[in-house]
XYZ file of C-alpha atoms in Angstrom:
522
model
C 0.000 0.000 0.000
C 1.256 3.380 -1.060
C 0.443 6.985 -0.803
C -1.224 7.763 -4.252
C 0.582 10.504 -5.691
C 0.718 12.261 -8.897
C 3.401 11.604 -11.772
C 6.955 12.990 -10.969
C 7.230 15.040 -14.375
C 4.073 17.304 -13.350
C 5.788 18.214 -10.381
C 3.094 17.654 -7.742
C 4.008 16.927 -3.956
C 1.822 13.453 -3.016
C 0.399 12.432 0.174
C 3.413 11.027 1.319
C 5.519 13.653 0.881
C 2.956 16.304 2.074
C 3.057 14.146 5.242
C 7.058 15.019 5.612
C 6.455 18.314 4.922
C 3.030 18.737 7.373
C 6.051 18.192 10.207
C 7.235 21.673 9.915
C 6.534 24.526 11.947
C 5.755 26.440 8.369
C 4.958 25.266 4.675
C 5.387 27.351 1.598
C 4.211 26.647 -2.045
C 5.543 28.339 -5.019
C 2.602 29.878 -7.332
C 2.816 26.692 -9.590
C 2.553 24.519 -7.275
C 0.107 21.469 -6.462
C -0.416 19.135 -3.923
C -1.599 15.957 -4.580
C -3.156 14.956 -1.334
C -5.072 11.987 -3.184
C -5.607 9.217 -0.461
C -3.616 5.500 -0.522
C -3.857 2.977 -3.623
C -2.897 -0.205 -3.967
C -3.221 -1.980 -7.618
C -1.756 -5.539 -7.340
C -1.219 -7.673 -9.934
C -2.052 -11.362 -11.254
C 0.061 -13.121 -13.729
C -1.551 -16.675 -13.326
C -2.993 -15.924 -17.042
C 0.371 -15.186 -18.298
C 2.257 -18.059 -16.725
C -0.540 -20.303 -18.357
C -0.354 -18.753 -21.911
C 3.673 -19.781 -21.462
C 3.040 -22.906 -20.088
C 3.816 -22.465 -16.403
C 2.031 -23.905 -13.691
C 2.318 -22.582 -10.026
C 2.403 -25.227 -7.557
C 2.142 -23.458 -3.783
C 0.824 -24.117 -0.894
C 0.274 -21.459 1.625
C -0.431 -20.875 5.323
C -3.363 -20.347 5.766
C -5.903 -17.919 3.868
C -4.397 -14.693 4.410
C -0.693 -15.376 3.098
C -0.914 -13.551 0.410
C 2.630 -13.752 -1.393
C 2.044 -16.406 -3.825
C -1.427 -14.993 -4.850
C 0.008 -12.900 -7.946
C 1.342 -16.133 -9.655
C -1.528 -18.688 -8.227
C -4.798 -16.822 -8.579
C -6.606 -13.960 -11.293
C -7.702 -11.403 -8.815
C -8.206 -10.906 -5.197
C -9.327 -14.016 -2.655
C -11.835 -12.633 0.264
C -8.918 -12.591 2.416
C -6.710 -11.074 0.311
C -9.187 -8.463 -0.415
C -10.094 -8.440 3.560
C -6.000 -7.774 4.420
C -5.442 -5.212 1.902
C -8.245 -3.520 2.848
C -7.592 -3.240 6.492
C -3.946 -2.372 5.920
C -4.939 0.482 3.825
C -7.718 1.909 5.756
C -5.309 1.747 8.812
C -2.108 4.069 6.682
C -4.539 5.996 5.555
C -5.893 7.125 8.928
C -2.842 7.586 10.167
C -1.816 10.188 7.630
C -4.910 12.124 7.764
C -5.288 12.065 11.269
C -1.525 12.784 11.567
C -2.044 16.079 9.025
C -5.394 17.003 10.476
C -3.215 17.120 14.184
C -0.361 19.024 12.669
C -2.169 21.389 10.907
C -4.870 21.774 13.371
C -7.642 20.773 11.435
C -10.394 17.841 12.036
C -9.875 14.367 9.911
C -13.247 15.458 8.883
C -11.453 19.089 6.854
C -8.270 16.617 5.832
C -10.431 13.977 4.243
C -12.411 17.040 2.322
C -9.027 18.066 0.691
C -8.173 13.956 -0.263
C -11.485 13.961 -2.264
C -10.897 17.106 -3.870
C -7.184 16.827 -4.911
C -5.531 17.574 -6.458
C -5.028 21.230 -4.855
C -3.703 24.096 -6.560
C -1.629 26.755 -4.282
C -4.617 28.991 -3.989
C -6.825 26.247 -2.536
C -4.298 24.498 -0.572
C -3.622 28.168 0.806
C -7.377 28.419 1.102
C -7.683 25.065 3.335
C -4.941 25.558 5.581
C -2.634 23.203 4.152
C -0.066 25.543 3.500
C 0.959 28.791 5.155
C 1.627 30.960 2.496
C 2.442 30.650 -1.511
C 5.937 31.871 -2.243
C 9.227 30.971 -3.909
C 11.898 29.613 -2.533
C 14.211 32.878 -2.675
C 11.440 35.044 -0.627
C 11.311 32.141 1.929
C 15.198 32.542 2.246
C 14.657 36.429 2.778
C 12.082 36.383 4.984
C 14.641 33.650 7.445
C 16.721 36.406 6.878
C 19.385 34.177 4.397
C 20.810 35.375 1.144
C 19.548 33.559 -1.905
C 23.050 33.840 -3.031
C 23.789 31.498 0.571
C 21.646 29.219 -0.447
C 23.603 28.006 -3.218
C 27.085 27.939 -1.835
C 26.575 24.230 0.021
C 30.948 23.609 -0.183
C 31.928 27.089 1.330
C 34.953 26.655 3.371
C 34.605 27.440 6.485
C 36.471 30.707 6.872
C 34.103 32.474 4.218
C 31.313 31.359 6.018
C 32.407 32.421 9.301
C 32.412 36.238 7.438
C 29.157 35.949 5.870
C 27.146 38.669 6.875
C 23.840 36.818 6.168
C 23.651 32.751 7.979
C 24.548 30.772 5.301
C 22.413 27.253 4.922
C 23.472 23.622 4.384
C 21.132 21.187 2.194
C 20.838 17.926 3.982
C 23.537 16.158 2.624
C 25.647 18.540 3.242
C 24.547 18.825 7.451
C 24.831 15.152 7.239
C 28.448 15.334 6.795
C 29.538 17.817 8.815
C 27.900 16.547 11.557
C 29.449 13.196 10.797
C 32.943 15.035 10.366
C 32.531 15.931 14.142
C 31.934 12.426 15.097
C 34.288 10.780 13.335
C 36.891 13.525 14.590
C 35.213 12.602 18.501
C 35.971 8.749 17.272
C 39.622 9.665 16.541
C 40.531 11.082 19.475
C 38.864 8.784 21.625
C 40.598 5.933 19.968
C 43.886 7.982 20.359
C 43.402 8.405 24.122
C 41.938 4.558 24.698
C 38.062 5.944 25.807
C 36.707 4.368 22.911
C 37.233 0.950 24.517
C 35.806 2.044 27.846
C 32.986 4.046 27.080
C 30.037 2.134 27.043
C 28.098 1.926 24.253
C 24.678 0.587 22.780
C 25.612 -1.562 19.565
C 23.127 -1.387 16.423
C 23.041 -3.874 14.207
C 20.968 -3.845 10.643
C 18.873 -6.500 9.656
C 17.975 -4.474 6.192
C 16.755 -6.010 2.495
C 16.406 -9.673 1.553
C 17.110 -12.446 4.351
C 19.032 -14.748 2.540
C 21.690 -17.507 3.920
C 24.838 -17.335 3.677
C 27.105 -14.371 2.838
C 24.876 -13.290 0.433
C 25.744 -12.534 -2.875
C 28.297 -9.478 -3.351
C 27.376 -8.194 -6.779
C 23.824 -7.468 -5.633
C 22.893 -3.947 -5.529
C 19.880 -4.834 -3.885
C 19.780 -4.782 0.243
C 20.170 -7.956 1.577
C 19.952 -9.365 5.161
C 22.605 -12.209 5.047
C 22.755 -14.294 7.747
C 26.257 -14.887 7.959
C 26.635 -11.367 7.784
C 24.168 -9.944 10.665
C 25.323 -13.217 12.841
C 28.865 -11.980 12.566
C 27.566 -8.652 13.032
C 26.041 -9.568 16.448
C 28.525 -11.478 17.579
C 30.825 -8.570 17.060
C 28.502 -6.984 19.250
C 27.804 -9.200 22.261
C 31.240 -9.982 22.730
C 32.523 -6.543 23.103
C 32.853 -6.229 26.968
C 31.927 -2.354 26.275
C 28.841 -2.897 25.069
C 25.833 -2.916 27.160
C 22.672 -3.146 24.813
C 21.985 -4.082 21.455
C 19.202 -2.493 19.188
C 18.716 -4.665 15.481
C 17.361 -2.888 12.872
C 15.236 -4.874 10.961
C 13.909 -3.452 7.806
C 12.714 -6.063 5.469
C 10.177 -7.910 3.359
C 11.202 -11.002 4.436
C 13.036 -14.240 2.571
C 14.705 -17.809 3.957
C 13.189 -19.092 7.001
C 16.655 -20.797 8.052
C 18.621 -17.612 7.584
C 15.740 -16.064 9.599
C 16.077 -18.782 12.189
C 19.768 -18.055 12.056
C 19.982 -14.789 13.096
C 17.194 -14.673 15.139
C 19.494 -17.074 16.992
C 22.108 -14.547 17.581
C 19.645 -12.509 19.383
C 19.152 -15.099 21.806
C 22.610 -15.678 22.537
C 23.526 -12.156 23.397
C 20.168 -11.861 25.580
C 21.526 -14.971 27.451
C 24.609 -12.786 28.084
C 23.066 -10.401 30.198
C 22.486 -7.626 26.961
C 19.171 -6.748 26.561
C 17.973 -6.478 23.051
C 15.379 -3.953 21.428
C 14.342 -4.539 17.687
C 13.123 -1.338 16.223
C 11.297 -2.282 13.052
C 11.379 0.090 9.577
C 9.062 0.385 6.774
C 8.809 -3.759 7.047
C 9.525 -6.435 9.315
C 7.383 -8.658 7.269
C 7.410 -12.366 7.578
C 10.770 -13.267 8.386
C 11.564 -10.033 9.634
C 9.167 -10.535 12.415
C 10.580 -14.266 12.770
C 14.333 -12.384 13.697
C 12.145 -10.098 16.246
C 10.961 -12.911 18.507
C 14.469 -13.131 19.516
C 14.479 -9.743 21.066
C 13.514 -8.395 24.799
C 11.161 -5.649 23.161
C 9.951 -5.138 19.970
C 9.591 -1.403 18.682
C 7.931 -0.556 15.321
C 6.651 2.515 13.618
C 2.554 3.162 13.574
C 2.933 2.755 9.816
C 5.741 -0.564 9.962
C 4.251 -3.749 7.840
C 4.381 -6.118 10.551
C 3.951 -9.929 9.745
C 2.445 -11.890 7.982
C 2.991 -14.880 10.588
C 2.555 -17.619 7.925
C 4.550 -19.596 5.296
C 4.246 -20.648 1.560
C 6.013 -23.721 0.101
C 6.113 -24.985 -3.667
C 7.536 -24.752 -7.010
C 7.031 -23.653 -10.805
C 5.808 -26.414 -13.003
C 6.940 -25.610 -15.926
C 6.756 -29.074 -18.218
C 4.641 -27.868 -20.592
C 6.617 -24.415 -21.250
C 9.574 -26.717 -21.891
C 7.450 -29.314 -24.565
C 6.633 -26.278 -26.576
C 9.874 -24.770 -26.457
C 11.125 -28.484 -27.421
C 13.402 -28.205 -24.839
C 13.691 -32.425 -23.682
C 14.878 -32.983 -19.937
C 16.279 -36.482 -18.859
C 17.233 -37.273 -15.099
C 18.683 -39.725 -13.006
C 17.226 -39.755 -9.239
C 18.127 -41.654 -6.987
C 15.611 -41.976 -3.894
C 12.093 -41.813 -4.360
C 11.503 -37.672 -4.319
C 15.165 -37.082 -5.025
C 13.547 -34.859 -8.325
C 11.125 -33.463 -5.936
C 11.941 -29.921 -6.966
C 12.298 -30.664 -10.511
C 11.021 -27.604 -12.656
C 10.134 -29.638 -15.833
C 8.106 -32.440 -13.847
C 4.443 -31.785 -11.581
C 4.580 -32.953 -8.191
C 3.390 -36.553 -7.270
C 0.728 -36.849 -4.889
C 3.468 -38.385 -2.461
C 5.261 -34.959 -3.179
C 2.460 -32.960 -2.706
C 1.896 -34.836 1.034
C 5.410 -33.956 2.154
C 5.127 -30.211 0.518
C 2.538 -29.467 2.876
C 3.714 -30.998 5.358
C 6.889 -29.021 4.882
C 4.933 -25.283 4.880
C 2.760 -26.629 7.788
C 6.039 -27.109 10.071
C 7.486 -23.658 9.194
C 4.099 -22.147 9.827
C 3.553 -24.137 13.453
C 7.240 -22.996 14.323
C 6.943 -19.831 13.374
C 3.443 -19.485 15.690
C 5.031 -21.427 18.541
C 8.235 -18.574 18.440
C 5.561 -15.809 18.469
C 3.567 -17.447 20.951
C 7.042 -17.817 23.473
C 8.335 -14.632 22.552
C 5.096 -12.591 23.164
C 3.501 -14.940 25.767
C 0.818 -15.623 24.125
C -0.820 -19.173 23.768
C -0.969 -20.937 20.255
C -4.035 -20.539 19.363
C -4.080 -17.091 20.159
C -1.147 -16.391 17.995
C -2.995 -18.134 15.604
C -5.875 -15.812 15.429
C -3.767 -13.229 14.840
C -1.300 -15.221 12.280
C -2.581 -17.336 9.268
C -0.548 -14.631 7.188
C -2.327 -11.765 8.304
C 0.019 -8.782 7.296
C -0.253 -5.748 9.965
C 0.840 -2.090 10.586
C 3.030 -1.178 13.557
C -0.391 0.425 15.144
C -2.291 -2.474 14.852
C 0.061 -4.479 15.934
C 0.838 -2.552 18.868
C -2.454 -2.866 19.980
C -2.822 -6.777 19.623
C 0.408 -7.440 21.573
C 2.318 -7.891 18.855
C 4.733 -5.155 19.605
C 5.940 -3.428 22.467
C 6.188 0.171 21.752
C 5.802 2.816 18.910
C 8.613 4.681 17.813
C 11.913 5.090 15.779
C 15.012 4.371 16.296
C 15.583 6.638 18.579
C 12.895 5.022 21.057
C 14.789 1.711 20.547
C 18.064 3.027 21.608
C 16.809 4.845 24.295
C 14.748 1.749 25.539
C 17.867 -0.613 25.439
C 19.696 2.020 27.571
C 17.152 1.462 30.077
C 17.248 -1.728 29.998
C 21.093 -2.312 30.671
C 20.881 -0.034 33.931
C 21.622 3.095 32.468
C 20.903 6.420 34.055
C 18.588 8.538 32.417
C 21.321 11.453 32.035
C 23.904 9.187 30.779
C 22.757 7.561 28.176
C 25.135 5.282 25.977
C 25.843 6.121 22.484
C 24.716 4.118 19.439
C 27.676 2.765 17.969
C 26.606 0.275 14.515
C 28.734 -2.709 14.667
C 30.785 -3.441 12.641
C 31.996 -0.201 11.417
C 30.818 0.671 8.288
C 34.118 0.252 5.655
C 35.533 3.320 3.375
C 35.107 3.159 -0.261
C 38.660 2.205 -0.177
C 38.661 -0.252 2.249
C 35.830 -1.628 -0.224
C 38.141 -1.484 -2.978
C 41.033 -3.295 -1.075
C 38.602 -6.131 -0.285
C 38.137 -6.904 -4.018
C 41.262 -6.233 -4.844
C 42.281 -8.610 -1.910
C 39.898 -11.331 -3.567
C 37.636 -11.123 -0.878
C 34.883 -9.814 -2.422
C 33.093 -11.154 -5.715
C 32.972 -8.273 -8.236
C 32.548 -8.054 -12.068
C 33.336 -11.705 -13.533
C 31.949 -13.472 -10.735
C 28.261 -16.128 -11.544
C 25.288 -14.610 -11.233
C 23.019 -15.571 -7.884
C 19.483 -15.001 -8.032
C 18.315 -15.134 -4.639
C 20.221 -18.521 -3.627
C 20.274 -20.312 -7.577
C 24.169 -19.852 -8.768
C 24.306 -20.590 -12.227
C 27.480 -21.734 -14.398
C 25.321 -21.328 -17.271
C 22.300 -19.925 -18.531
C 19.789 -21.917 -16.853
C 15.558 -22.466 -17.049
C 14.983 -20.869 -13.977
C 17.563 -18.177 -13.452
C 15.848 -15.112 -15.275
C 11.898 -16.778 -13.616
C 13.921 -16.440 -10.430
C 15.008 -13.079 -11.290
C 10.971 -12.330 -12.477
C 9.960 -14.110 -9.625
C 11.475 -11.856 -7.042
C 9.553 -8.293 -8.339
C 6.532 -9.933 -7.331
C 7.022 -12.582 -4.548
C 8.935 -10.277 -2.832
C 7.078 -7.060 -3.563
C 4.279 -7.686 -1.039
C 1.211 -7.725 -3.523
C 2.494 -4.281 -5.185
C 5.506 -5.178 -7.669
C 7.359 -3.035 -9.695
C 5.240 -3.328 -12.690
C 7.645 -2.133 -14.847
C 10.705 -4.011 -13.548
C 8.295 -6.969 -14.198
C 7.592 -6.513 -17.643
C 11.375 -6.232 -18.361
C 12.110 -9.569 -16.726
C 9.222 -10.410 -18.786
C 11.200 -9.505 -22.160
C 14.268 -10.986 -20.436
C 12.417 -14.233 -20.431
C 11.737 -14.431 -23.985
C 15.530 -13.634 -24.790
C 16.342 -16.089 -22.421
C 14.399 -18.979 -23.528
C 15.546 -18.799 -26.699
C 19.139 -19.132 -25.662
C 17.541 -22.514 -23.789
C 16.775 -23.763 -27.605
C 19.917 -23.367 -28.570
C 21.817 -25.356 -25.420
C 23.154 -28.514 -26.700
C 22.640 -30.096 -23.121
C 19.505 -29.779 -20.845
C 19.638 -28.542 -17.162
C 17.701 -29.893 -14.469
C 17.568 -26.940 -11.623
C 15.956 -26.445 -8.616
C 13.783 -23.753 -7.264
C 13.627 -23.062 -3.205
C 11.243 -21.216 -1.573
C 12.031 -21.216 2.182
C 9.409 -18.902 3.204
């Protein structure tokens, strides 16, 4: 579920960003300007058609009504529950915005919701319904805070000409980001020089961000990935640091593996049976296996707006037998054991397969209900009232015990100070572990060989390929929508889409057939 906003070449400032903006003590709107306060939207798409017209056949089982994920490739529209969820979840971000603007901008949600249905606003009637505060450009803002224009521009002044400006000068946000880092790392230096830096005590914060995957991960993605050899190795850097008191994870993800889930979530239990207290604060998602890694922690802390969940599990494959008899691609096999092709692309599961598949998703889902139901002392059947792949926000999970606290990051890190002991006017500082490296300490790695770059095989989300192979680029497909929550990348699709039809006609020309598995842990 997104804000609905309007096209980024017309120039208009969406919900989402009017939201930001609503924060301040004063909002200005050039003459031109418009804001597109147009409500949430959420168009999600179903490619079970198009999979059959190719000759694919999903083969998933879910757990249970409301797990959603597999829904794009399995079904043509919305189920009940589907519709139910995404219903829910949208009615719930969208009260939270306008009841958020109305508060802000001192108006009822009654006034706010007027303004939705009649967006988009020009300045004149955003001016007209309180929304903004005045309609100017940005050069009379600067003059009326007393700033030069001229300032404005000049981000890289050195410091001595800004000391004799006669007008403040201003700093964009990058630009305040680093010089406020300069001061810390300068703070780091000299604590390091004078041996504080191993005596203060500090609050560790480890991320948990992107994909959970297991492993290392692969090192030419450019997509965020949560691998579980990484964040283990993370934490453990963490909880064996005698200076370290607390540790806040930040988990910001869609989900991915249950066993690199399981994994890490594992490292939060071994630093809790330390004596280190640890807070999860939760991002824009802690979905699925992001929640998993969260039952590990002391307290859970989540934004009103955080996708929480879903508690629930899918398990299958892509048949795709007849997509290869029409491509005349022939595929042999040797197995040895009586499932040993279990996951074999170019064959349909057997109803013996089809027994231990569900059996399979049904364990993940039980363990995953019977971590939630420890973590959050709940009983089982309670958690599973809430669970069957119900997807959440942080506020309504907050109110059916599902989190601990609203909040940032902030709120975590103060929490986990309170929890080690620490006095309320001496609050450790939040220190990420490890340290993040330099560009050049990067570039020494893969110069070093220890890091994959440029000529190393492509992994799509745990299938390394030698060659080109049936399932790489429908893995690579795959992931815009699986892990997209409902709302892919429509675009991004469609070029996997293309890639597809390149690809399989590269499969025509192979003199040897491939027999490759597809995994879906979660």
């Amino acid at each position: 579920v997104q804000p609905a906003r309007l096209g980024g070449g017309g120039g208009g400032v969406g919900m989402q960003q009017y939201f930001l903006g609503a924060h301040f003590d004063k909002v200005f709107m050039q003459p031109s300007g418009m804001i597109g306060l147009l409500g949430v939207h959420n168009p999600t798409f179903f490619y079970k058609k198009l999979l059959a017209k190719i000759g694919i056949e999903p083969e998933f089982f879910k757990y249970f009504e409301y797990k959603n994920a597999p829904n794009s490739l399995t079904e043509e529209g919305y189920t009940d529950a589907h519709r139910q969820q995404s219903q829910k979840l949208a009615d719930s971000i969208f009260e939270q915005l306008v009841g958020t603007i109305a508060t802000l901008r001192s108006k009822t949600t009654a006034q706010i919701r007027e303004c939705v249905d009649a967006a988009p606003l020009n300045a004149a009637s955003a001016l007209s319904a309180g929304l903004i505060d005045g309609v100017l450009y940005t050069d009379q803002v600067l003059t009326m805070a007393g700033v030069s224009s001229a300032a404005s521009t000049s981000t890289t002044q050195p410091a001595a000409l800004q000391q004799q400006a006669i007008t403040p000068n201003i700093l964009n946000m990058r630009a305040y980001i680093k010089a406020t880092q300069d001061k810390k790392d300068e703070s780091s230096i000299a604590d390091g020089l004078s041996g504080r830096a191993k005596l203060e005590p500090k609050i560790a914060l480890v991320f948990a961000c992107g994909n959970i995957m297991r492993g290392p991960g692969d090192a030419n993605s450019t997509d965020p990935q949560a691998a579980s050899d990484t964040v283990a190795a993370a934490m453990r850097a963490a909880y064996t640091d005698p200076s370290v008191k607390g540790i806040v994870v930040r988990v910001d993800s869609r989900g991915g593996s249950a066993v690199a889930s399981d994994s890490i979530r594992r490292e939060l239990e071994k630093a809790r049976s330390l004596g280190l207290p640890v807070v999860v604060s939760m991002g824009a998602y802690a979905a699925s296996g992001g929640y998993y890694i969260a039952t590990g922690a002391d307290r859970i802390v989540a934004q009103p707006g955080t996708i929480t969940g879903s508690i629930g599990a899918f398990f299958g494959k892509l048949n795709m037998q007849k997509l290869f008899s029409n491509l005349g691609v022939d595929v042999d096999e040797i197995a040895i054991g009586k499932d040993a092709n279990f996951m074999n692309p170019a064959l349909p599961l057997s109803a013996s397969q089809r027994t231990k598949a569900e059996k399979t998703g049904r364990q993940v889902y039980d363990d995953f209900v019977a971590l939630v139901a420890d973590a959050r002392k709940l009983s089982p059947q309670e958690v599973d009232a809430l669970a069957r792949g119900r997807v959440w926000t942080g506020a309504q999970a907050h109110s059916l015990k599902l989190v601990d606290v609203l909040g940032g990051l902030k709120t975590a890190h103060l929490l986990a100070a309170k929890l080690s002991g620490a006095e309320d006017d001496k609050v450790p500082r939040l220190v990420e572990y490890p340290k993040a490296l330099s560009l050049a300490e990067k570039f020494a790695m893969v110069l070093g060989g220890r890091q994959k770059e440029g000529l190393a095989n492509v992994t799509y989300h745990g299938i390394s390929d030698d060659d080109v192979n049936s399932s790489s680029f429908v893995a690579s497909f795959l992931s815009h929508i699986l892990l997209g929550s409902g709302s892919s990348d429509v675009m991004a699709a469609w070029t996997e889409i293309g890639k597809m039809g390149v690809e399989m006609r590269r499969v025509r020309q192979l003199s040897q057939s491939h027999a490759v598995s597809l995994h879906y842990d979660d």
